[in-house]
Short mmCIF file of C-alpha atoms in Angstrom, two decimals:
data_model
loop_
_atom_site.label_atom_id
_atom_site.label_comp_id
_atom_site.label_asym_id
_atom_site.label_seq_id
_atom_site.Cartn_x
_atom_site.Cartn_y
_atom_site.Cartn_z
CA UNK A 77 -75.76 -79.89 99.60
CA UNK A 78 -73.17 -79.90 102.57
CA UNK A 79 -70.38 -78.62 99.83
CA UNK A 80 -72.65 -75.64 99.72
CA UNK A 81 -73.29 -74.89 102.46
CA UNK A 82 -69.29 -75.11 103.17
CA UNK A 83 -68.74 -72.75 99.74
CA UNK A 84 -71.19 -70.69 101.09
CA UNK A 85 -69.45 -70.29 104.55
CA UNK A 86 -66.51 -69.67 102.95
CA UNK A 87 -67.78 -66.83 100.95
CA UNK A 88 -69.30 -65.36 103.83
CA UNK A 89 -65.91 -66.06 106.27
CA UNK A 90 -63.60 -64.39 103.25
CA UNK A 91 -66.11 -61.08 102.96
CA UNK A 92 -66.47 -60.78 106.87
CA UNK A 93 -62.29 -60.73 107.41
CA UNK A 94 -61.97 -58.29 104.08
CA UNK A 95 -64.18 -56.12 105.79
CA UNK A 96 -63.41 -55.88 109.42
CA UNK A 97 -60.81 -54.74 108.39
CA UNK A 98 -62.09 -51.76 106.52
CA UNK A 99 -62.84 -48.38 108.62
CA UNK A 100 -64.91 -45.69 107.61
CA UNK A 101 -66.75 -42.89 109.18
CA UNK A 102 -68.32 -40.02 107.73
CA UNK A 103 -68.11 -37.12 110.27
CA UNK A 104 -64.13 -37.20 110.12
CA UNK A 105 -62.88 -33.54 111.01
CA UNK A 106 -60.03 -31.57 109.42
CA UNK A 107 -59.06 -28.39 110.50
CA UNK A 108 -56.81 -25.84 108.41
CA UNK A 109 -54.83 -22.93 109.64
CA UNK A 110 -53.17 -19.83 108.35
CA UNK A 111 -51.18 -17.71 110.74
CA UNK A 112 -49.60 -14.22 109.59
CA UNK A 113 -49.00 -11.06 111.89
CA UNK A 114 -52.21 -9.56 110.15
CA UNK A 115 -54.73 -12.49 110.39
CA UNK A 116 -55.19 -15.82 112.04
CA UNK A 117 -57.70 -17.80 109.51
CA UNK A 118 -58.68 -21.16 110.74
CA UNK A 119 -62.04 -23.25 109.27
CA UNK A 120 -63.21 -26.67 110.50
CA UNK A 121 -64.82 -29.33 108.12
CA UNK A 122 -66.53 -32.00 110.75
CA UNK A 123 -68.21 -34.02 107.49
CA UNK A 124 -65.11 -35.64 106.16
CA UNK A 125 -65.91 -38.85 104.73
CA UNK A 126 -62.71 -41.16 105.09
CA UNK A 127 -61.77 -44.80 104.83
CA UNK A 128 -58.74 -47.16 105.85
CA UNK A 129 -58.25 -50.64 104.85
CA UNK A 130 -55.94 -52.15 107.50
CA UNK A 131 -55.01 -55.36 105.49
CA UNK A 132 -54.38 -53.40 102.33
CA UNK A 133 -52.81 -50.19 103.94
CA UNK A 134 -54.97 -48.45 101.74
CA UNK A 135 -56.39 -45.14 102.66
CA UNK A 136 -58.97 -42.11 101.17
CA UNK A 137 -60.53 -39.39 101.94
CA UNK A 138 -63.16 -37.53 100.64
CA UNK A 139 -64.62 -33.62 101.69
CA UNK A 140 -66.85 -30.86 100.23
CA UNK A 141 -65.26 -27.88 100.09
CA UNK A 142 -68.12 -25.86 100.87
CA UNK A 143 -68.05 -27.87 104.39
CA UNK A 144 -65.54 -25.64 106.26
CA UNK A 145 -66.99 -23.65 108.19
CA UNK A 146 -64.90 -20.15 109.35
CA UNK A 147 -65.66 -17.83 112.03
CA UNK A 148 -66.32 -15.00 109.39
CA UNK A 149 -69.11 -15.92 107.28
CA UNK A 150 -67.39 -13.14 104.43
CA UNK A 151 -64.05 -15.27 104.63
CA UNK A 152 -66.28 -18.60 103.99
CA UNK A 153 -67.88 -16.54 100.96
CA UNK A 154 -64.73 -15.60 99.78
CA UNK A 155 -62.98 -19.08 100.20
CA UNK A 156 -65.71 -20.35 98.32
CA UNK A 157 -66.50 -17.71 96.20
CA UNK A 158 -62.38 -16.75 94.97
CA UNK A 159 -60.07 -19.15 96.51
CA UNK A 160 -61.10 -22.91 96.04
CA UNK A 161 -64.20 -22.01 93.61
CA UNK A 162 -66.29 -24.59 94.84
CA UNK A 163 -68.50 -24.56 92.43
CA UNK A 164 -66.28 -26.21 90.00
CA UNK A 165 -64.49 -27.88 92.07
CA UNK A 166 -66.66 -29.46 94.74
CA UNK A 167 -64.75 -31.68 96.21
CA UNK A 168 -61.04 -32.67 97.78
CA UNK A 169 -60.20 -36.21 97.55
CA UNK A 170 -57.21 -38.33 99.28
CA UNK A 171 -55.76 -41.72 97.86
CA UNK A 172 -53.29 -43.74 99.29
CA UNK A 173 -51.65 -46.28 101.30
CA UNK A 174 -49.41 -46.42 104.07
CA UNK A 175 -46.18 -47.70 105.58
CA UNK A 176 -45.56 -48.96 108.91
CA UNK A 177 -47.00 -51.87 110.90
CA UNK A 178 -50.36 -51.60 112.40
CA UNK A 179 -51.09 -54.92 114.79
CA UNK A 180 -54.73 -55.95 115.52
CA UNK A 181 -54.44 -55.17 118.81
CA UNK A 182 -54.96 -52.00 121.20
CA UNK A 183 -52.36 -49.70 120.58
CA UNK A 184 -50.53 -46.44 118.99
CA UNK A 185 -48.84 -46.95 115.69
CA UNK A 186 -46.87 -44.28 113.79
CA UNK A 187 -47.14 -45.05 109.75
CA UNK A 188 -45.97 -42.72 107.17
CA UNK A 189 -48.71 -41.88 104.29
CA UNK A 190 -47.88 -41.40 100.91
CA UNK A 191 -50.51 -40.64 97.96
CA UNK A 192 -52.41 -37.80 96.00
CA UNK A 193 -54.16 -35.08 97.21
CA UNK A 194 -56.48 -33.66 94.73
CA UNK A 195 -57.91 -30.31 95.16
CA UNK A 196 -59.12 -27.42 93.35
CA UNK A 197 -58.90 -29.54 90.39
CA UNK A 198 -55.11 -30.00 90.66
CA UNK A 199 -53.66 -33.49 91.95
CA UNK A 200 -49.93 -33.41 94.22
CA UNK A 201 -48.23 -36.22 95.28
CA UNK A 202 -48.07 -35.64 99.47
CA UNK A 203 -46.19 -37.42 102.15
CA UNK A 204 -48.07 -37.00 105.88
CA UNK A 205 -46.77 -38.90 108.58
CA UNK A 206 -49.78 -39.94 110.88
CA UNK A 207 -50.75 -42.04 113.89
CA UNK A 208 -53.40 -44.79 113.81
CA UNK A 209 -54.71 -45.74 117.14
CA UNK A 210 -56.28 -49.32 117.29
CA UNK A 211 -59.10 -49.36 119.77
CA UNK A 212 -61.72 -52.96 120.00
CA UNK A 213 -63.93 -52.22 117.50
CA UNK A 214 -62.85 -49.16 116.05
CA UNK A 215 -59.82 -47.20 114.73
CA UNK A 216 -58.69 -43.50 115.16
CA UNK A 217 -56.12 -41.46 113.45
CA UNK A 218 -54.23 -38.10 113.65
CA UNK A 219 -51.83 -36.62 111.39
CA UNK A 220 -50.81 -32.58 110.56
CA UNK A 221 -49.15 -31.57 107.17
CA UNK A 222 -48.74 -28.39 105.34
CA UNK A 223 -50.04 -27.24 101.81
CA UNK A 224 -48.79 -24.44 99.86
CA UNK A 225 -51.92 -23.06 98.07
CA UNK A 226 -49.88 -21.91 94.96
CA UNK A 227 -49.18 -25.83 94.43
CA UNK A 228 -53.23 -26.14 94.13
CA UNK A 229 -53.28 -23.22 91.47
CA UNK A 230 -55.07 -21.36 94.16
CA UNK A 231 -53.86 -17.69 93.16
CA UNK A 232 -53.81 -14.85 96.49
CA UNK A 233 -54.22 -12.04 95.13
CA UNK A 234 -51.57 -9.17 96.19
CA UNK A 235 -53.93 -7.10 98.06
CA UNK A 236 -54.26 -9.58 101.01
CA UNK A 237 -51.00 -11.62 100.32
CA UNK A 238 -49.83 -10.10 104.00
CA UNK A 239 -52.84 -12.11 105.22
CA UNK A 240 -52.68 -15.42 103.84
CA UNK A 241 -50.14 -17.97 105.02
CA UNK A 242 -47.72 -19.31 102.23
CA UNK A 243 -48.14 -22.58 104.16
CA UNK A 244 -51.29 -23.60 105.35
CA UNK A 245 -51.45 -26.04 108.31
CA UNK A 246 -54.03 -29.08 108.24
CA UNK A 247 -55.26 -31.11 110.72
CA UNK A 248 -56.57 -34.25 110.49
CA UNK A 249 -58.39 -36.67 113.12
CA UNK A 250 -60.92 -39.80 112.04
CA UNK A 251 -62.85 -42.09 114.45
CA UNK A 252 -63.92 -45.18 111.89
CA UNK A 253 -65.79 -47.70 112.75
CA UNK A 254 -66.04 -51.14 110.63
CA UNK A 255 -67.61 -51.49 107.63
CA UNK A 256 -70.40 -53.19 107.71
CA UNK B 43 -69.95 -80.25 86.20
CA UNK B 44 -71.69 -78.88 89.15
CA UNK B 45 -68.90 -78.67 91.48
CA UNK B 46 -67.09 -76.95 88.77
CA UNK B 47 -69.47 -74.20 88.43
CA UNK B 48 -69.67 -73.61 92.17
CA UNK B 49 -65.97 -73.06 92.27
CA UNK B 50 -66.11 -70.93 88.88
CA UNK B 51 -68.58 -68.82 90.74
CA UNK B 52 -66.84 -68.56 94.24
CA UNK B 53 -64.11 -67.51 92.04
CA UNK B 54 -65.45 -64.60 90.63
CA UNK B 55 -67.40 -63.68 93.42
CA UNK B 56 -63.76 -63.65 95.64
CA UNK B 57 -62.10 -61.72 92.22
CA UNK B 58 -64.45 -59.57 92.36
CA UNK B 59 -64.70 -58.69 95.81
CA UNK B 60 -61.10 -58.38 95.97
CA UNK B 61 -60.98 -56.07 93.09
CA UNK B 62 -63.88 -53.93 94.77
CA UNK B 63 -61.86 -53.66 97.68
CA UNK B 64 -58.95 -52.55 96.40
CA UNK B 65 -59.01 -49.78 94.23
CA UNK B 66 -62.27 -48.44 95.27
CA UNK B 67 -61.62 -47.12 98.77
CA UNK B 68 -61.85 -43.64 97.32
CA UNK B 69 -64.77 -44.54 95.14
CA UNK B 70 -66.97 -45.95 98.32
CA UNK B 71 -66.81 -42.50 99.71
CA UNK B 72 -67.54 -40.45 96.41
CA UNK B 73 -70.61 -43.04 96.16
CA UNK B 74 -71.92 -42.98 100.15
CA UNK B 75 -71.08 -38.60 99.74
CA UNK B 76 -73.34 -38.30 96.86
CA UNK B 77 -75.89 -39.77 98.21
CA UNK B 78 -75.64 -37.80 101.90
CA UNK B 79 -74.55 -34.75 100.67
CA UNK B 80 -75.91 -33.56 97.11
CA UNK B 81 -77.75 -30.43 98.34
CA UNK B 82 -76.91 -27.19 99.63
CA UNK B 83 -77.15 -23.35 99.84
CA UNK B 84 -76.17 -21.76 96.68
CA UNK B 85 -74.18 -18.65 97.81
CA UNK B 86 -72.86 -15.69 96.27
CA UNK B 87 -75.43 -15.03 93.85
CA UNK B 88 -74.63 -11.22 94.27
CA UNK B 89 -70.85 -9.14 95.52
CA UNK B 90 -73.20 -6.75 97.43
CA UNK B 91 -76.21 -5.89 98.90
CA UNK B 92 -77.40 -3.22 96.17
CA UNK B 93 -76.51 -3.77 92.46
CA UNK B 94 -76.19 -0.44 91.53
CA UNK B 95 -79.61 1.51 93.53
CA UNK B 96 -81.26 -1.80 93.35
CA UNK B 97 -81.16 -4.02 96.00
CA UNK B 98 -80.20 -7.38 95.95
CA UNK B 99 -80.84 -10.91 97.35
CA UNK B 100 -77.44 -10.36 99.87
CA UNK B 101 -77.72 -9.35 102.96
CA UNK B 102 -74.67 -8.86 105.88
CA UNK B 103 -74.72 -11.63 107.84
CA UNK B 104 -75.38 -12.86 111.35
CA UNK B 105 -73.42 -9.90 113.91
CA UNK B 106 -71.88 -8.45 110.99
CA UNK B 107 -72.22 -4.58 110.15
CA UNK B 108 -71.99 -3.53 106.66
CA UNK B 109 -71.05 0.56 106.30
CA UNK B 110 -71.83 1.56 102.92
CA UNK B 111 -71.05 4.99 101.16
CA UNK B 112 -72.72 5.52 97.96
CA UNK B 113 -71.41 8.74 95.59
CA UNK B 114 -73.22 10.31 92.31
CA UNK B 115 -71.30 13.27 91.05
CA UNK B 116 -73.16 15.97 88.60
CA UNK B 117 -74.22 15.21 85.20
CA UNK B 118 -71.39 14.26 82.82
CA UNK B 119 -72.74 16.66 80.31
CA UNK B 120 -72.19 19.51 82.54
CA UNK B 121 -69.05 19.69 80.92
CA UNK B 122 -65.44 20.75 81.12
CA UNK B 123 -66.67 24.05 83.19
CA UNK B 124 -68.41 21.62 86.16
CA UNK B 125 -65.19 18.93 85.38
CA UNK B 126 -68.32 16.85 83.79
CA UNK B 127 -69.93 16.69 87.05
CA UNK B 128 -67.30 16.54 89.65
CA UNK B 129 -67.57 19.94 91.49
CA UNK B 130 -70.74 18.52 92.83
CA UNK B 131 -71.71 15.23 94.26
CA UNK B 132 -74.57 13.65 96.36
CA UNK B 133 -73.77 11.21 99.24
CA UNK B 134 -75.41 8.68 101.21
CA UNK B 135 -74.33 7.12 104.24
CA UNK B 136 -75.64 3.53 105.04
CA UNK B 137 -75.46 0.76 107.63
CA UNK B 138 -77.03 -2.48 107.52
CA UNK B 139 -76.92 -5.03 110.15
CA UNK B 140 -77.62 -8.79 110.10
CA UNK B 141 -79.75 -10.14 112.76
CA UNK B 142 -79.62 -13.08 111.51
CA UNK B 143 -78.67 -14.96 108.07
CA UNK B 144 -81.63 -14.29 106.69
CA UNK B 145 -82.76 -10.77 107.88
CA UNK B 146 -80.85 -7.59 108.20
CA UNK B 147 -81.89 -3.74 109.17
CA UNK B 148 -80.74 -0.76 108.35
CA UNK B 149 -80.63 3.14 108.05
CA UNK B 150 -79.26 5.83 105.51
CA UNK B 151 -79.17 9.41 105.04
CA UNK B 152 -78.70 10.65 101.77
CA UNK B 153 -77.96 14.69 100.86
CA UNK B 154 -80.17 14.39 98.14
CA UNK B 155 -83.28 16.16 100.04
CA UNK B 156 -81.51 15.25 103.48
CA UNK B 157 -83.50 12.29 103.49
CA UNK B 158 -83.69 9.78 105.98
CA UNK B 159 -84.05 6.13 105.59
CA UNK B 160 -84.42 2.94 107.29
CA UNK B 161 -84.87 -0.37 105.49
CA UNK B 162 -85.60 -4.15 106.25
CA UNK B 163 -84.44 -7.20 104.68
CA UNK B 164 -85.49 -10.78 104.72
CA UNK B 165 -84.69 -13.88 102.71
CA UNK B 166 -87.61 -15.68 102.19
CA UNK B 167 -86.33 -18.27 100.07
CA UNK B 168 -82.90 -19.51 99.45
CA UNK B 169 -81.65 -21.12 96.48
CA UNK B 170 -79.92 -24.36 96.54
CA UNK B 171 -78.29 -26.81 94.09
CA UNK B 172 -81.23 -29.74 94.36
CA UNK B 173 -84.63 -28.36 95.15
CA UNK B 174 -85.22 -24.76 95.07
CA UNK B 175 -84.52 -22.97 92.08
CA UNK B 176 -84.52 -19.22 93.31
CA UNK B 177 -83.35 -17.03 96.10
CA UNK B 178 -86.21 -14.67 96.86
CA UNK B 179 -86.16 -11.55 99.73
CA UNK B 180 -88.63 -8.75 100.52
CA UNK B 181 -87.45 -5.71 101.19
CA UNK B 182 -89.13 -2.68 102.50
CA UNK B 183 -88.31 0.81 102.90
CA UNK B 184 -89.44 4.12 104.36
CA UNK B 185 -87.74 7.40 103.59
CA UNK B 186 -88.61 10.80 105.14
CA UNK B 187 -87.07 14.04 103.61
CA UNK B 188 -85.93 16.70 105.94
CA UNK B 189 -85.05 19.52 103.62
CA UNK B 190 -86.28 22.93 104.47
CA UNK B 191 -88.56 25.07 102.08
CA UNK B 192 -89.58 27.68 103.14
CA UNK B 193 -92.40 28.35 100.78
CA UNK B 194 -94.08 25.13 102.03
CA UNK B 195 -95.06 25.56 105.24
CA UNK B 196 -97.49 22.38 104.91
CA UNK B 197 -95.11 20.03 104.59
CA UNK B 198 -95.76 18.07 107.93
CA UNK B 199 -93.77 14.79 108.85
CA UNK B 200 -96.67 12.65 106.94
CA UNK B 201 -96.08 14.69 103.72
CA UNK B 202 -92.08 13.63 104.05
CA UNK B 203 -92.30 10.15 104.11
CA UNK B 204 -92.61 7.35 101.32
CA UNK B 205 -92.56 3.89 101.37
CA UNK B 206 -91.28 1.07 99.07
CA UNK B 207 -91.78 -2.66 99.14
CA UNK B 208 -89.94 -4.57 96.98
CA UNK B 209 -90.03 -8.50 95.93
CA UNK B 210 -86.48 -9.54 95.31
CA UNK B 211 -86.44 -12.89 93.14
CA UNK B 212 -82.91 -14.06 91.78
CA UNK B 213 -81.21 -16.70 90.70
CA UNK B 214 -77.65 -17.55 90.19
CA UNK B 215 -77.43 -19.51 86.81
CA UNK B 216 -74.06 -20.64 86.78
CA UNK B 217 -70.60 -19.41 88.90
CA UNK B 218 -71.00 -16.10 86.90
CA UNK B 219 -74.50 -14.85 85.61
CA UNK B 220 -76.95 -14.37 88.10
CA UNK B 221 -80.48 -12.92 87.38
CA UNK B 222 -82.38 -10.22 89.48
CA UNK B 223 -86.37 -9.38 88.60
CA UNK B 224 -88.22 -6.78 91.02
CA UNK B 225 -91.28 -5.96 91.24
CA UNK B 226 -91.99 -3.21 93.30
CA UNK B 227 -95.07 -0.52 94.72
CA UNK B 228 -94.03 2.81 95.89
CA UNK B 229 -96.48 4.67 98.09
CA UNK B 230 -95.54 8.85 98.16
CA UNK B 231 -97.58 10.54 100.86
CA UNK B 232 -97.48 13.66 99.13
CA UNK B 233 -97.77 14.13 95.19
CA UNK B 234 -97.57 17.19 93.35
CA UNK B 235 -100.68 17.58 91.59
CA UNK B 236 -104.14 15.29 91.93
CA UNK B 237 -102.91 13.46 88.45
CA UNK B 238 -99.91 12.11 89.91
CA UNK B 239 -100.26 8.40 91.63
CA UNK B 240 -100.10 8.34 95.63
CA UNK B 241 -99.04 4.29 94.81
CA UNK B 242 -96.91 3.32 92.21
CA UNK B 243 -95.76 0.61 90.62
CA UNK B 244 -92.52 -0.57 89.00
CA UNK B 245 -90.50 -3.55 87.51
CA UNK B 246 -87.05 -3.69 88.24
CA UNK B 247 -84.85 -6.52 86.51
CA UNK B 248 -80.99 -6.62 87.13
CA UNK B 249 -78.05 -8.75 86.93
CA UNK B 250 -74.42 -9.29 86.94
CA UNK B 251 -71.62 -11.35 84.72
CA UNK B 252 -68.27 -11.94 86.57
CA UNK B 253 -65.29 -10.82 84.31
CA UNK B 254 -62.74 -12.05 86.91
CA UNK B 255 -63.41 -13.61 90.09
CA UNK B 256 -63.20 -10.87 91.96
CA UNK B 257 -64.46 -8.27 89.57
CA UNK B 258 -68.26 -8.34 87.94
CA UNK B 259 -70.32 -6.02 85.41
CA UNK B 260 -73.96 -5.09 86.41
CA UNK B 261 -76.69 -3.90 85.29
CA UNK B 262 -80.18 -2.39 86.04
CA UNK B 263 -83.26 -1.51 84.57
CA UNK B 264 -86.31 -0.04 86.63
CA UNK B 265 -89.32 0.11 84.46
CA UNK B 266 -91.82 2.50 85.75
CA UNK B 267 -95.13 2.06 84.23
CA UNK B 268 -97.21 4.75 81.87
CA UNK B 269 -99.41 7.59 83.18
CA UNK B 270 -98.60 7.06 87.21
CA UNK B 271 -96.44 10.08 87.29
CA UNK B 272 -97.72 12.63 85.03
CA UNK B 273 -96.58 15.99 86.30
CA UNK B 274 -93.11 15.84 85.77
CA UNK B 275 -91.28 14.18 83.10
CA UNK B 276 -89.80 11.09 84.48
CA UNK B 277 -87.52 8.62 82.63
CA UNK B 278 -86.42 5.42 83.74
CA UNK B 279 -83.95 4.45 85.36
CA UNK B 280 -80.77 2.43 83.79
CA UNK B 281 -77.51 1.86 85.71
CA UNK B 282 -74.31 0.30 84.92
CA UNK B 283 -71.76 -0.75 87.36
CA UNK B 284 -67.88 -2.64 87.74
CA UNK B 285 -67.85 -4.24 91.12
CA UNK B 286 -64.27 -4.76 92.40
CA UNK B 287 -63.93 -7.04 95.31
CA UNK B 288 -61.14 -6.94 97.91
CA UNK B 289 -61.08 -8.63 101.26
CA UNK B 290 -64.01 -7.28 103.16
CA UNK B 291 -64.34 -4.25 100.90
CA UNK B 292 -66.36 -4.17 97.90
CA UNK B 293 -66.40 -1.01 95.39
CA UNK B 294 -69.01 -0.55 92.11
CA UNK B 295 -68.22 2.34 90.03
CA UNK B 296 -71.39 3.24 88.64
CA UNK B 297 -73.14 4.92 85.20
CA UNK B 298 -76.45 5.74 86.13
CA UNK B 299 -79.15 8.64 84.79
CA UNK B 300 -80.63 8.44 88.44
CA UNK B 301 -79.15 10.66 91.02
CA UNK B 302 -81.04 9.44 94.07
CA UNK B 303 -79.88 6.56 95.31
CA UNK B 304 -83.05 5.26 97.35
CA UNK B 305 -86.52 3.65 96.24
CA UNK B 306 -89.11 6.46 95.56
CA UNK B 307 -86.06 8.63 94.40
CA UNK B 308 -85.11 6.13 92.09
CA UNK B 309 -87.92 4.75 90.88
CA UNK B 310 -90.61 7.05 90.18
CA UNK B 311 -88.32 10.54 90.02
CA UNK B 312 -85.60 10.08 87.58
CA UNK B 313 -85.47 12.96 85.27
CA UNK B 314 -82.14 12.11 83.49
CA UNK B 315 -81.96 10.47 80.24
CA UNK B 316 -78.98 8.63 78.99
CA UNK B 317 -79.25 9.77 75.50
CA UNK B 318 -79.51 13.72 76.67
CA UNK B 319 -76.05 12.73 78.22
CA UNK B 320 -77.48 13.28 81.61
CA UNK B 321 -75.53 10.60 83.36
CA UNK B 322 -74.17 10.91 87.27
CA UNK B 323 -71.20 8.81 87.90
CA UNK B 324 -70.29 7.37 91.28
CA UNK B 325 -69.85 4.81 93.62
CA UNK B 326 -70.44 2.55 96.23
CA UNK B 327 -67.94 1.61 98.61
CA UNK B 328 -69.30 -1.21 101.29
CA UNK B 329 -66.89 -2.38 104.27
CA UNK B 330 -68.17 -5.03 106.04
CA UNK B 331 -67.35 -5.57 110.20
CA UNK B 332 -67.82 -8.78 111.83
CA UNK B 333 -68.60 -9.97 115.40
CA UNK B 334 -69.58 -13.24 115.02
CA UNK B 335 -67.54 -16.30 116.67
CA UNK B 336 -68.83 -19.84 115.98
#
């Protein structure tokens, strides 16, 4: 009976470290910009779900398209609608893992994040250096990277070409809290 | 024996766990996202507010200003000496404002008669991927027809004016078919003779099939029903348009055997027929302004 209870401790210890270490939150924001002499476009998604394992140096993300929100409600149509055709494509998903060394205590820690980006249906291997900010009981991160839309297969047509940035700028910033 | 299944199990319970963990970061979101966010707006069921004369489920939005131009040239079968109808043309003029997503105003002025309109929009229901299955709007209309005759000195403000209420119900099947049906009841002041119907009813049905995504083919049919307007002979109307999107323009090109462009003009007095040849092409052009800032 005691070696149960023991086993039993043990199972619960091991599951409680695996997961303190795991963040998540589901309102993580990501911002995207295109800047030409024509047009500044810029749409906010505040419904991203993300995830970071600490001990693995894993980390995902997950968004619906149709979240980002634009200060022109025709642009949102249109983004939906022509650009990222959210209908078939739904979603944008991040897996990966990172590099650098994250300590469990208070602090700033620049890591470099490598994995795939998959959206409108078309998966790239991406690079983003970010920051992870260890805070008690939660964890915070920043990091800004570029995407060319012609990598996604997302085609601008020449009529607005002037308008839309080759390179669009994304920001990212996540408050997780443990999984529980 | 016992001990050795306790340890068997903690093993696979640890395996598995650690398995979980590890390649299923990614999935743990997909899973929790489903279940939080499987339902929303459907959007886009129509490019434009009007499919061809018919209007649709769309609507400008919030602080945003839609000017619309709308063009029918002669009849095609006016021939080479009219350049098949374009020495003359009829216009409209249109702007439609959104007070808020779901309702919009607006006012007209066609040449056709030098009639005047002004028009309200509102979505009533909205269609979305879980749950509701339809968009539906009700739209209503009053027109009043300032053209001079001379010969009818009667013709007081009340005799100018008509009215049209229309039931918009759509639905977007898939990322390119959507579905429009109509019903409508037209109420003309002034009829010609006591035969003719003061109220009127008609069935509208519509839709549109995207060739590219930024280009779609519609159509319309308005079914006017038997022995409500018996005086003159009306046909009904059929329309076919190629919507062309760009930026914050949108431009149909349009076949139709109506030349007026607004309800009761539409619906209950179209004289051409397409198989007489009597068709007016035209177009809509629809620019959209926007003074929202969220």
């Amino acid at each position: 009976m005691k070696k149960y209870i023991l086993l039993l401790a043990m199972v619960a210890g091991m599951l409680a470290t695996a997961s303190a270490q795991t963040y998540v939150t589901r309102n993580g924001q990501i911002s995207f910009y295109s800047k030409t002499s024509l047009e500044d476009i810029k749409a906010t998604n505040k419904q991203v779900f993300a995830a970071i394992d600490l001990s693995k140096k894993t980390v995902a993300f997950s968004l619906l398209m149709r979240g980002f929100l634009f200060d022109k409600q025709l642009m949102q149509d249109h983004f939906n609608e022509n650009y990222v055709e959210s209908d078939k494509f739904p979603k944008a998903t991040f897996n990966g893992s990172f590099t650098g060394a994250v300590e469990n205590k208070p602090g700033k820690y620049p890591v470099q994040i490598e994995g795939k980006l998959t959206l409108h249906g078309v998966t790239q291997p991406v690079t983003i250096p970010a920051v992870l900010e260890v805070q008690s009981g939660s964890l915070s991160g920043t990091a800004s990277f570029s995407v060319k839309p012609a990598d996604y297969k997302i085609e601008i047509p020449s009529v607005v070409k002037d308008k839309i940035a080759q390179q669009i700028t994304v920001q990212v910033s996540i408050a997780g809290t443990p999984l529980k | 024996m016992k001990r050795i299944f306790v340890y068997v199990v903690l093993l696979l319970v640890s395996a598995t766990h650690a398995g979980a963990q590890d390649s299923s970061l990614l999935k743990l979101l997909n899973d929790s996202m489903d279940v939080q966010h499987n339902h929303y707006a459907v959007t886009g069921t129509f490019k434009a507010t009007q499919l061809v004369n018919l209007p649709t489920t769309e609507s400008p939005a919030r602080k945003n200003l839609q000017f619309m131009i709308m063009h029918r040239f002669g009849k095609l079968n006016d021939g080479a000496y009219a350049l098949f109808g374009l020495d003359n043309a009829e216009i409209r003029f249109g702007l439609d404002y959104g007070i808020t997503n779901r309702l919009s105003v607006g006012v007209g002025r066609s040449s056709y008669d030098k009639t005047f309109d002004g028009s309200l929009k509102y979505k009533v229901l909205q269609q979305s991927t879980t749950g509701m299955p339809v968009s539906l709007s009700a739209y209503g209309l009053v027109t009043h027809f300032t053209q001079r005759y001379s010969d009818k000195p009667y013709l007081n403000a009340r005799f100018r004016t008509s009215y049209t209420a229309q039931l918009l119900l759509a639905r977007k099947f898939n990322s390119n078919l959507s579905l429009l049906l109509a019903p409508a009841f037209t109420h003309i002041n002034l009829v010609p003779t006591p035969q003719d119907k003061n109220d009127v009813f008609t069935l509208s049905a519509g839709g549109r099939y995207k060739i590219t995504r930024r280009m779609a083919i519609t159509a319309e049919y308005n079914y006017l029903f038997n022995n409500q307007v018996v005086s003159t002979d009306v046909s009904r109307s059929l329309s076919f348009g190629w919507d062309i999107e760009t930026g914050g323009h949108v431009f149909q090109l349009v076949f139709s055997n109506s030349r007026g462009m607004t309800g009761p003009y539409y619906l209950t007095k179209t004289t051409g027929t397409w198989g007489n040849g009597d068709i007016y092409f035209g177009f809509n052009i629809t620019r959209n302004f926007n003074w929202s800032k969220r």
